[in-house]
PDB file of C-alpha atoms and ligand atoms in Angstrom:
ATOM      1  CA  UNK A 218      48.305 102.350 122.445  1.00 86.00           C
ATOM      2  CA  UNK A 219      44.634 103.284 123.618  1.00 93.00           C
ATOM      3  CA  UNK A 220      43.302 106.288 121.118  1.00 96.00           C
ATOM      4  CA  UNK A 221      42.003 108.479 124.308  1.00 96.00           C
ATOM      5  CA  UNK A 222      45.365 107.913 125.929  1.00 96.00           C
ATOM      6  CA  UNK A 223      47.480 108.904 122.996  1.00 97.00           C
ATOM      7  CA  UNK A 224      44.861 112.016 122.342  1.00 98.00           C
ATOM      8  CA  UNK A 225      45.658 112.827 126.065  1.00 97.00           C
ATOM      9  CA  UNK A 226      48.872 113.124 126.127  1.00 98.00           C
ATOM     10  CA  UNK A 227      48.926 114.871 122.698  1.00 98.00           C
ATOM     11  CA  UNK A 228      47.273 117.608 123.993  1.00 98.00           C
ATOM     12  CA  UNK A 229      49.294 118.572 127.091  1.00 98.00           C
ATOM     13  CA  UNK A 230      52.239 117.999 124.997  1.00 97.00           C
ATOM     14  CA  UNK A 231      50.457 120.525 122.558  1.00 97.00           C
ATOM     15  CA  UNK A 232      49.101 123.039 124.672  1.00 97.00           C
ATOM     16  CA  UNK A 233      52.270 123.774 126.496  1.00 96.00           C
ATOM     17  CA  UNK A 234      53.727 124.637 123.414  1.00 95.00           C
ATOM     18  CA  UNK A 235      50.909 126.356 122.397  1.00 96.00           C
ATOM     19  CA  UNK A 236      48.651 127.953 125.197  1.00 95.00           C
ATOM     20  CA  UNK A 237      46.589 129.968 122.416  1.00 97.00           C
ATOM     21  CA  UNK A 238      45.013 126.546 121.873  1.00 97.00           C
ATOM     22  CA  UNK A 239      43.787 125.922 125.597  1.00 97.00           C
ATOM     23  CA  UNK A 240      42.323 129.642 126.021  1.00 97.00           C
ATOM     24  CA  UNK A 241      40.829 128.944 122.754  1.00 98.00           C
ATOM     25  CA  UNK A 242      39.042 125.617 123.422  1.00 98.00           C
ATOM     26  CA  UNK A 243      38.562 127.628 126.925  1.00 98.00           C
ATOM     27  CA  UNK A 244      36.719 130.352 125.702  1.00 97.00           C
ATOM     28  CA  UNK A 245      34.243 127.672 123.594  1.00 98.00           C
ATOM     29  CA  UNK A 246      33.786 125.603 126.813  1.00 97.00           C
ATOM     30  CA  UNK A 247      32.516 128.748 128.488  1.00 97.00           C
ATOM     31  CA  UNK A 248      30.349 129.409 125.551  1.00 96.00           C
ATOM     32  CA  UNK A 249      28.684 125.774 126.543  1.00 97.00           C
ATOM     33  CA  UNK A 250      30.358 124.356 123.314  1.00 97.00           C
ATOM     34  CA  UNK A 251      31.826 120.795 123.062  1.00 96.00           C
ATOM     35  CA  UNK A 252      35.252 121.033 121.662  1.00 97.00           C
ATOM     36  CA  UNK A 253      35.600 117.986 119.675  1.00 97.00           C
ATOM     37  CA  UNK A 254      38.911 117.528 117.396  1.00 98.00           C
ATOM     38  CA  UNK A 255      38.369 116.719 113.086  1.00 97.00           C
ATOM     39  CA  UNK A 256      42.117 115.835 113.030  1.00 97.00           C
ATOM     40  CA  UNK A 257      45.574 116.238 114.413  1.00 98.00           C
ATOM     41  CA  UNK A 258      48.608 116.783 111.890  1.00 98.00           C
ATOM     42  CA  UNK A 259      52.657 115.304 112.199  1.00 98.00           C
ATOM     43  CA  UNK A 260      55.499 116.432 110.538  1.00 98.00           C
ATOM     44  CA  UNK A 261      58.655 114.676 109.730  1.00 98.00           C
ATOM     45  CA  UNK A 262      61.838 113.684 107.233  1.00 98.00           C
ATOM     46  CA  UNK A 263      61.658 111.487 104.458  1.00 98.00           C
ATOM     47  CA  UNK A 264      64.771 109.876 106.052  1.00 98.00           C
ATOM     48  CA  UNK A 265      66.053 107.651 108.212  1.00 97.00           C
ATOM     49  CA  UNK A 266      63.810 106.035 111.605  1.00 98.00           C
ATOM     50  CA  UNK A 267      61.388 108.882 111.460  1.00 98.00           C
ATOM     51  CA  UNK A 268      60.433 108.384 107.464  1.00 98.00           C
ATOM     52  CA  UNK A 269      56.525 108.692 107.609  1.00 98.00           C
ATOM     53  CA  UNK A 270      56.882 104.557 106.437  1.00 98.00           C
ATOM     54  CA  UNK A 271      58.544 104.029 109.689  1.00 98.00           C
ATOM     55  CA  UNK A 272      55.848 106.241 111.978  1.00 98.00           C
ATOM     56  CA  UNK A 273      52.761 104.679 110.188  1.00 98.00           C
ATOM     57  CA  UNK A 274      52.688 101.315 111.628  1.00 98.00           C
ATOM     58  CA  UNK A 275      52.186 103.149 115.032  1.00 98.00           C
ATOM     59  CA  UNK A 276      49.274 105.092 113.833  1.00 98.00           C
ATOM     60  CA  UNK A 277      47.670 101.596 112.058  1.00 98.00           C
ATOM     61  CA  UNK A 278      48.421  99.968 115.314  1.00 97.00           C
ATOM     62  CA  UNK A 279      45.770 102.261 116.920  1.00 97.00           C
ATOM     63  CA  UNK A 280      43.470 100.738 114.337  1.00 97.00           C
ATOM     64  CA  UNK A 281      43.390 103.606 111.840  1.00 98.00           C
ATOM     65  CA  UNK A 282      43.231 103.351 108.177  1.00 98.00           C
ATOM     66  CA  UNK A 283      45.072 104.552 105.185  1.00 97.00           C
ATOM     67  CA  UNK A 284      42.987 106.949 103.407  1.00 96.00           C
ATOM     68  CA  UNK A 285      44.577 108.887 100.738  1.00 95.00           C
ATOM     69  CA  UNK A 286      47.992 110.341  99.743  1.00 97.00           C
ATOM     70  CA  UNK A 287      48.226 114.093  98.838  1.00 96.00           C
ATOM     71  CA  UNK A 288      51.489 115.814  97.368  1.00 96.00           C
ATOM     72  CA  UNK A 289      52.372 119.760  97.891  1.00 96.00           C
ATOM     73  CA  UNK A 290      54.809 119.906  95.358  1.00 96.00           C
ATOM     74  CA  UNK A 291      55.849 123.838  96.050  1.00 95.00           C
ATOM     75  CA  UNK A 292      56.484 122.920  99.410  1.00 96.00           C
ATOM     76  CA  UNK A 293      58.507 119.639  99.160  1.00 97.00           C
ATOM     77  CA  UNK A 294      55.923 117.885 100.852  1.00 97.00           C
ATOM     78  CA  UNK A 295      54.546 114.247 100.872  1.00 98.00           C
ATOM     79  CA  UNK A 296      51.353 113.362 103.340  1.00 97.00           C
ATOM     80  CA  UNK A 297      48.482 110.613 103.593  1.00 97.00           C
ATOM     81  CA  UNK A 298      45.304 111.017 105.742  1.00 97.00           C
ATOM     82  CA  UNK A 299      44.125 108.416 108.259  1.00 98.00           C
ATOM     83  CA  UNK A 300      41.021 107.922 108.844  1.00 97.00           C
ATOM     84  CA  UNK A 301      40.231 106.377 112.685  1.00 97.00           C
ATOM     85  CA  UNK A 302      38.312 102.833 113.578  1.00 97.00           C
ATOM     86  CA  UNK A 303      35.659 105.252 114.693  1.00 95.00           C
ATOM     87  CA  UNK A 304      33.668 107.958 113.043  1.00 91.00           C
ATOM     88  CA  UNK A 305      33.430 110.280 116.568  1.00 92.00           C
ATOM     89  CA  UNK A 306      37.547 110.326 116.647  1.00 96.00           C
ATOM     90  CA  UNK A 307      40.042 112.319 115.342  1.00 97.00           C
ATOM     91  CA  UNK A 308      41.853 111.919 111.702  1.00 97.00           C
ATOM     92  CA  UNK A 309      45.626 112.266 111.402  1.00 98.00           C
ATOM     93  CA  UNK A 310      47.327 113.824 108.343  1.00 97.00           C
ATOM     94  CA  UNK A 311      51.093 112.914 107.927  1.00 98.00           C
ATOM     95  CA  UNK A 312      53.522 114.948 106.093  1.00 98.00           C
ATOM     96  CA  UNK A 313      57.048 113.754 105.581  1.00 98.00           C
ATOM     97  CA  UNK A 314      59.516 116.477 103.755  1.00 98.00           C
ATOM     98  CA  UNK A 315      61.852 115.520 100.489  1.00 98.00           C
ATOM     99  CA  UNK A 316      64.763 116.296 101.742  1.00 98.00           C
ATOM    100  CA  UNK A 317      66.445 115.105  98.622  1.00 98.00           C
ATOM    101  CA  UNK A 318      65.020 118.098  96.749  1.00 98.00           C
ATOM    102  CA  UNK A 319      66.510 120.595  99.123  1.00 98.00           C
ATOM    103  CA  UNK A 320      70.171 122.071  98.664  1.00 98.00           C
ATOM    104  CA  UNK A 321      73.214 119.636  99.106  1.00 98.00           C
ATOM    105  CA  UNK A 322      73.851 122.362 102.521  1.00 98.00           C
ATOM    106  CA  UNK A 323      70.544 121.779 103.991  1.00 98.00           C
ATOM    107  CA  UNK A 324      70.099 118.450 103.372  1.00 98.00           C
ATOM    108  CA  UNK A 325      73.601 118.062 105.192  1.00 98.00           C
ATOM    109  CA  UNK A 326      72.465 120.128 108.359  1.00 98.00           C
ATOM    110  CA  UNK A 327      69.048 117.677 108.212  1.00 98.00           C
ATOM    111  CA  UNK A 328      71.512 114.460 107.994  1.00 98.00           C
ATOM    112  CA  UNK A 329      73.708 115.673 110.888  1.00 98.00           C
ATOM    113  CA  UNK A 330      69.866 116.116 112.897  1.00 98.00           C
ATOM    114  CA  UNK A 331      68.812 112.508 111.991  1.00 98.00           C
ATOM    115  CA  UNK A 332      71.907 110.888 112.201  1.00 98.00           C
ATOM    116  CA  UNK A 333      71.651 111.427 116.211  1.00 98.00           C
ATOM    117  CA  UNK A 334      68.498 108.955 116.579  1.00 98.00           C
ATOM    118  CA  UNK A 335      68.550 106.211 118.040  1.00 96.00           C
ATOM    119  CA  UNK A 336      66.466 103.293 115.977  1.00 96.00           C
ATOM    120  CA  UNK A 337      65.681 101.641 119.387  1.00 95.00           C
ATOM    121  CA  UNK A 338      63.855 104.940 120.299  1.00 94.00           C
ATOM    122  CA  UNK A 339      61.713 105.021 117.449  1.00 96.00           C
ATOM    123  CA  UNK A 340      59.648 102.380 119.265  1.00 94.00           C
ATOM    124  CA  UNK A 341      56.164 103.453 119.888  1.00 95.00           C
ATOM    125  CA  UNK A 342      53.804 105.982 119.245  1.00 96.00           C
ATOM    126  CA  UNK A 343      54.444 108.181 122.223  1.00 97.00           C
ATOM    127  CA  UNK A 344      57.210 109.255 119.317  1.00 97.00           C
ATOM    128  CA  UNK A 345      54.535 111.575 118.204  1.00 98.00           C
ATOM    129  CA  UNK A 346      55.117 114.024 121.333  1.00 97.00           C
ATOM    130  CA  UNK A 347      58.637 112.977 122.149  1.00 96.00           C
ATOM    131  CA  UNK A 348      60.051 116.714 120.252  1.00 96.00           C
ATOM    132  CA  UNK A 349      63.478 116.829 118.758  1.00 96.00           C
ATOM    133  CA  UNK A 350      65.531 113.699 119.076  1.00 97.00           C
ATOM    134  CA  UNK A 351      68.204 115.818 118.244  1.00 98.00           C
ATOM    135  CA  UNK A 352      70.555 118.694 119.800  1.00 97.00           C
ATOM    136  CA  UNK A 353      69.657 121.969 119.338  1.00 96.00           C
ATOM    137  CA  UNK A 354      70.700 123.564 115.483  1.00 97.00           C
ATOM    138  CA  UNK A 355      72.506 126.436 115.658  1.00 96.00           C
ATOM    139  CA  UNK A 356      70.837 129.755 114.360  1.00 96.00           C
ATOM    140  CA  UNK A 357      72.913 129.628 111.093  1.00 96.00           C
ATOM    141  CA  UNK A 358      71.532 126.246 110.566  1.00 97.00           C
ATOM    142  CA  UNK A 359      68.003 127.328 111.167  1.00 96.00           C
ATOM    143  CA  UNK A 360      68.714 129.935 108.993  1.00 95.00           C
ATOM    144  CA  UNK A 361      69.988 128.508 106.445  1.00 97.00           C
ATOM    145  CA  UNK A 362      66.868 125.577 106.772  1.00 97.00           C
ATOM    146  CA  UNK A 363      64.312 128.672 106.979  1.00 96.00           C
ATOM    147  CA  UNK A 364      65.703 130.097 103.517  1.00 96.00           C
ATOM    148  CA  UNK A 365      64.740 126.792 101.867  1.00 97.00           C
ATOM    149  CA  UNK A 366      61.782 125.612 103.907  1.00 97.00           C
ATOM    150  CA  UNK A 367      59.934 126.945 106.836  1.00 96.00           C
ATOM    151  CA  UNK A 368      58.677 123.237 107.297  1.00 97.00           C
ATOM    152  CA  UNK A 369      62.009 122.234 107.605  1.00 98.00           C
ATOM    153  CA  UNK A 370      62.888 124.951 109.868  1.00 97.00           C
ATOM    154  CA  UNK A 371      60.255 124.568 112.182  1.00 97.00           C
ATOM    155  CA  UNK A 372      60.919 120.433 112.505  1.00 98.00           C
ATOM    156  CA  UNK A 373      64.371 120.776 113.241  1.00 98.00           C
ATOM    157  CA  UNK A 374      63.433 123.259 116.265  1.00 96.00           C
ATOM    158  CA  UNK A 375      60.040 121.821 117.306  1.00 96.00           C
ATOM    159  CA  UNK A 376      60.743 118.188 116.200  1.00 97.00           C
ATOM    160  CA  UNK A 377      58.240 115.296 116.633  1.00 97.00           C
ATOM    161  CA  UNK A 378      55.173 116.633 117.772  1.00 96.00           C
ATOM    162  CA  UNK A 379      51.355 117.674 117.185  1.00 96.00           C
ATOM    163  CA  UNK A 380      51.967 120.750 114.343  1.00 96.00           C
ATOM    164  CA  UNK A 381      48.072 121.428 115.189  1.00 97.00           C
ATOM    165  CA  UNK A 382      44.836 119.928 116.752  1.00 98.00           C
ATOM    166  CA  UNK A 383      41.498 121.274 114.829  1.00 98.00           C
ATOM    167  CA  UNK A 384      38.275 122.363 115.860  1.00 98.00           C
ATOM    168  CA  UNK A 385      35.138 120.362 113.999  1.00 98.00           C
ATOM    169  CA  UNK A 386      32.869 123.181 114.230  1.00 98.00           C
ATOM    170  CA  UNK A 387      29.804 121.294 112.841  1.00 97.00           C
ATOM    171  CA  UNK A 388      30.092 119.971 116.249  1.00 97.00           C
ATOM    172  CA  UNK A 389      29.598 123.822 117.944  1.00 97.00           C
ATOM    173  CA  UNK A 390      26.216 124.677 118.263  1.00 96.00           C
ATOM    174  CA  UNK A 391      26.559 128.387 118.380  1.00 96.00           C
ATOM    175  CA  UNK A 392      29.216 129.192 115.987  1.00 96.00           C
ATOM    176  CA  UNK A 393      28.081 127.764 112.257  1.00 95.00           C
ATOM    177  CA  UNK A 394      31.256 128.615 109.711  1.00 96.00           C
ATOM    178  CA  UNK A 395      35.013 129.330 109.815  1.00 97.00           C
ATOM    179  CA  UNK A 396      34.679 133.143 109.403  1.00 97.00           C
ATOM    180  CA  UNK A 397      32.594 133.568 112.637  1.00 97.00           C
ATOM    181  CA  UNK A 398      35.239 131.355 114.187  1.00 97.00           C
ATOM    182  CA  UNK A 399      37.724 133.492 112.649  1.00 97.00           C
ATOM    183  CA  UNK A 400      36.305 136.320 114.504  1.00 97.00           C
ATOM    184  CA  UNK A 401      36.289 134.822 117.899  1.00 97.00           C
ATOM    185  CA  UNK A 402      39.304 133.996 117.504  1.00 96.00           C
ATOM    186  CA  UNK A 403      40.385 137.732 117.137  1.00 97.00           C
ATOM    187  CA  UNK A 404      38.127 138.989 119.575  1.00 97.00           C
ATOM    188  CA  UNK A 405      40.639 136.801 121.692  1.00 97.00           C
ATOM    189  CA  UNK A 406      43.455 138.672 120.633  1.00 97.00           C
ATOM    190  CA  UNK A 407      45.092 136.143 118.620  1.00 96.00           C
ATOM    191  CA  UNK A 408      45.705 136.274 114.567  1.00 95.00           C
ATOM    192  CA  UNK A 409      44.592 134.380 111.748  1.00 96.00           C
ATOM    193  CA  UNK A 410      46.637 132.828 109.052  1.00 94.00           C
ATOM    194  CA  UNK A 411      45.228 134.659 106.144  1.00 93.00           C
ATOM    195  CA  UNK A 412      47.479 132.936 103.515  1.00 92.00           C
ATOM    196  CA  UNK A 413      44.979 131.517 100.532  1.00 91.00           C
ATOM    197  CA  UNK A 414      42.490 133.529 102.365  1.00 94.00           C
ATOM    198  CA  UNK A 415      40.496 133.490 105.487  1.00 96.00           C
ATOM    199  CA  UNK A 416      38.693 130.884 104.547  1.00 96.00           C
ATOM    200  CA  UNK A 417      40.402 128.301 103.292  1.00 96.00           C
ATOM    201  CA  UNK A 418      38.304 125.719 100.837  1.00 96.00           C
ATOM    202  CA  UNK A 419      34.697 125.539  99.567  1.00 95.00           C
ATOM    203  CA  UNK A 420      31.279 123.746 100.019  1.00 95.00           C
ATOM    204  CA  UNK A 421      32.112 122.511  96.473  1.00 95.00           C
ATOM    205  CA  UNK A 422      35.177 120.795  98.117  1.00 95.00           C
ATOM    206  CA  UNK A 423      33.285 119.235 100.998  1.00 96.00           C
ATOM    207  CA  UNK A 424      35.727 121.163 103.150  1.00 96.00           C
ATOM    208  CA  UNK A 425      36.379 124.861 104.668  1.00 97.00           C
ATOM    209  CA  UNK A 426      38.979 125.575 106.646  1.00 96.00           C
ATOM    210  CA  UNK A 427      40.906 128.166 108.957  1.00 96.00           C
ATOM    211  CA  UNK A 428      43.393 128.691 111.488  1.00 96.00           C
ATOM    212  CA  UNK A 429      45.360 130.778 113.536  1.00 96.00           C
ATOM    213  CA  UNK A 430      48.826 132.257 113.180  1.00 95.00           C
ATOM    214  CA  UNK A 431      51.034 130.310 115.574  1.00 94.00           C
ATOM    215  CA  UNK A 432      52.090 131.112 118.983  1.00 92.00           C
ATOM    216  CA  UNK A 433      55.670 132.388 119.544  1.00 91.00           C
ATOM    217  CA  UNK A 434      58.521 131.011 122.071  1.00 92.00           C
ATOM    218  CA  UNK A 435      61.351 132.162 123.256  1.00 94.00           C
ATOM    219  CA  UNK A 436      64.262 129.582 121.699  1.00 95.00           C
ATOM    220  CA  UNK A 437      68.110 129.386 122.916  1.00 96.00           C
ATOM    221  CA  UNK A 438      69.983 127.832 119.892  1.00 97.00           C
ATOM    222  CA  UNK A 439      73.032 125.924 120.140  1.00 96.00           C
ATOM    223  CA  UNK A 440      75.432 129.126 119.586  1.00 92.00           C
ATOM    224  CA  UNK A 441      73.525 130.524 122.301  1.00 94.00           C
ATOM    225  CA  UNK A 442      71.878 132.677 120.113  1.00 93.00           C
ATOM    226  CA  UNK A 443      68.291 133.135 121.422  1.00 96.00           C
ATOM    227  CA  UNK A 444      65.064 133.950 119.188  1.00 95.00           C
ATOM    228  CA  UNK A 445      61.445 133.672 119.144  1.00 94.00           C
ATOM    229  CA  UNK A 446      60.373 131.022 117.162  1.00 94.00           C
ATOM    230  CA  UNK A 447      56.561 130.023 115.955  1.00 94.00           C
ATOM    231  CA  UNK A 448      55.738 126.698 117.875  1.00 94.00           C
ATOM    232  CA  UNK A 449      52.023 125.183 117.036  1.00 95.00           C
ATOM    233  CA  UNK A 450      48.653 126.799 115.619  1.00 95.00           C
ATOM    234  CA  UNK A 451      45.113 125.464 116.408  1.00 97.00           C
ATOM    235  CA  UNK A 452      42.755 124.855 113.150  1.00 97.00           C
ATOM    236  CA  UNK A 453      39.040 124.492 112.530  1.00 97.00           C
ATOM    237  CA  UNK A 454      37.389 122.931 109.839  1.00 97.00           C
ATOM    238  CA  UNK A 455      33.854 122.173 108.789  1.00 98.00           C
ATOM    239  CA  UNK A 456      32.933 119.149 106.378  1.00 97.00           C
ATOM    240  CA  UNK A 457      29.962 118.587 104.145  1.00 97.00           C
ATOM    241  CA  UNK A 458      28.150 116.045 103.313  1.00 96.00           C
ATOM    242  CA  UNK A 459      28.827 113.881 100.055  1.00 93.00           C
ATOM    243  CA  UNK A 460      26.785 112.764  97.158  1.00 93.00           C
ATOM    244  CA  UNK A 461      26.213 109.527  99.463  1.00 93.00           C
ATOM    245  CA  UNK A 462      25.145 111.660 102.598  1.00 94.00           C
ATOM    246  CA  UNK A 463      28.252 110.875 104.434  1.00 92.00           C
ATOM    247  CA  UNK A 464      31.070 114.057 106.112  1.00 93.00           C
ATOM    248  CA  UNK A 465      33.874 114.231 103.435  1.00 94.00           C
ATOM    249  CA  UNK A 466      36.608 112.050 105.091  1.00 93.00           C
ATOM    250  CA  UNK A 467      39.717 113.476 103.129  1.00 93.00           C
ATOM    251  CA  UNK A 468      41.893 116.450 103.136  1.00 92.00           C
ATOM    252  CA  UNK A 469      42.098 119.336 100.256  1.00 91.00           C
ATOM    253  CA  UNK A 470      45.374 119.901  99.232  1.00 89.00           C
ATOM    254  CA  UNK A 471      45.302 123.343  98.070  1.00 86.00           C
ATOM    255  CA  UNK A 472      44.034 124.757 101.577  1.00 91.00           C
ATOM    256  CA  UNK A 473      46.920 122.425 103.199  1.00 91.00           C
ATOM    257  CA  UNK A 474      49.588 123.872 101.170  1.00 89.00           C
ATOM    258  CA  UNK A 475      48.522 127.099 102.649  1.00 90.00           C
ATOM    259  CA  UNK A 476      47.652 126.271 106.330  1.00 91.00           C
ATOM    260  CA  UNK A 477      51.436 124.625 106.449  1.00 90.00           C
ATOM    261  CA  UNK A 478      51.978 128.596 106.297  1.00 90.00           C
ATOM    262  CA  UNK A 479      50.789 128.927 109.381  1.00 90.00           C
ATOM    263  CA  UNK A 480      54.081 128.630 110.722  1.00 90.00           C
ATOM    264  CA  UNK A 481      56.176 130.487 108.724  1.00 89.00           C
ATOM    265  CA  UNK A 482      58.264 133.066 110.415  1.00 76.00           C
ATOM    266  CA  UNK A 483      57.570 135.696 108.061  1.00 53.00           C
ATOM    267  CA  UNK A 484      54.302 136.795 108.059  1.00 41.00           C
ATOM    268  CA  UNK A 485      53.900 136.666 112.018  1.00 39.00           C
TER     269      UNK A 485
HETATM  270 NI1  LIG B 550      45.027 120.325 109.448  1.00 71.11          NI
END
């Protein structure tokens, strides 16, 4: 698939479940900014069609590249970065949960959510906005995923789609770091994931990072039960230059483990 038209329909896919993003990128665009994306980020199982070794080949097919693996051992999480066959597109992150380390209940309610894919389906990389390929959980199933892992929660609702897009604010010309970012993004009315802090990262790192606390939807579960659930968030990052005088390519996984929190139901 052509980059620009998967990046397309990424977004629409994204910004209907998470209209924060579009009066976000809005607001810059009136500023006279150029909203460019660093990197969009997937979530998935470790199991069956949907294992991130089973989604990858789509995402090389575009002609990106392997990068490097990161692990977020607290949160059960295993990810690699891509990095894309040009330096003015957007990186992808991958994250695929263990299920094996969660309890024998979850990982049953996760197996019973898999088990309903069809192989064939997993056939392209329009998978990346195709949602759940699943039935709706029940709330006690949520639940009961939510008490273990809010990643896990949040897939089985949400399913295959962009978690977040990012704004590469060394591409704004007006705004110059995360925290004044952070602050237009409140002046907007919307919050900030402060887990790990506001700012998220260091110059030391070669990467700072923030985001916002993710928008909220009304969700009808498959008891009938309905909810508000947190959909997708909208992050911005700035790189720095390496001892070779290129932008850091990679991720740091210690502001990742805590911008995965962005999602979390408590705390919003
Ligand atoms: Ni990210």
């Amino acid at each position: 698939m052509n980059i620009d038209t998967f990046f397309d329909h990424l977004w629409q896919d994204y910004i209907s479940m998470t209209p924060q993003a579009e009066a976000i990128a809005n607001a810059l665009i009136a500023q006279g900014e150029t909203v460019k994306n660093d990197h969009v980020a997937f979530r998935t199982f470790n199991i069956g069609p949907i294992q991130l070794k089973q989604l990858e080949p789509f995402i090389l097919d575009m002609g990106y590249q392997r990068y490097e693996p990161y692990q977020f051992p607290s949160k059960k999480l295993d990810a690699f970065g891509y990095i894309p066959p040009s330096p003015d597109m957007p990186r992808i992150f991958l994250s695929e949960l263990r299920v094996e380390e969660l309890t024998d209940s979850a990982q049953a309610i996760i197996y019973r959510l898999v088990d309903q894919i069809n192989p064939d389906d997993v056939d392209d990389a329009s998978i990346f906005w195709r949602g759940p390929l699943w039935a709706v959980p029940s709330y006690e199933d949520y639940e009961q995923l939510a008490s273990e892992s809010d990643y896990a929660a949040w897939l089985s609702l949400i399913g295959l789609r962009c978690n977040h897009f990012t704004i590469n604010v060394n591409a704004l010309n007006g705004i110059n770091d995360i925290e004044q970012m952070n602050q237009l993004i409140e002046e907007l009315g919307f919050s900030i994931n402060e887990a790990g802090g506001r700012v998220k990262g260091s110059p030391s790192v070669l990467l700072e990072q923030g985001s916002t606390k993710a928008s909220f939807q009304p969700f009808t579960f498959a008891d009938g039960k309905r909810h508000d659930v947190t959909t997708c968030y909208y992050e911005f990052a700035k790189r720095y230059l390496d001892e070779d005088g290129n932008f850091y390519q990679g991720f740091v996984a210690a502001s990742a483990d805590k911008i995965f929190e962005s999602t979390d139901r408590r705390g919003n």
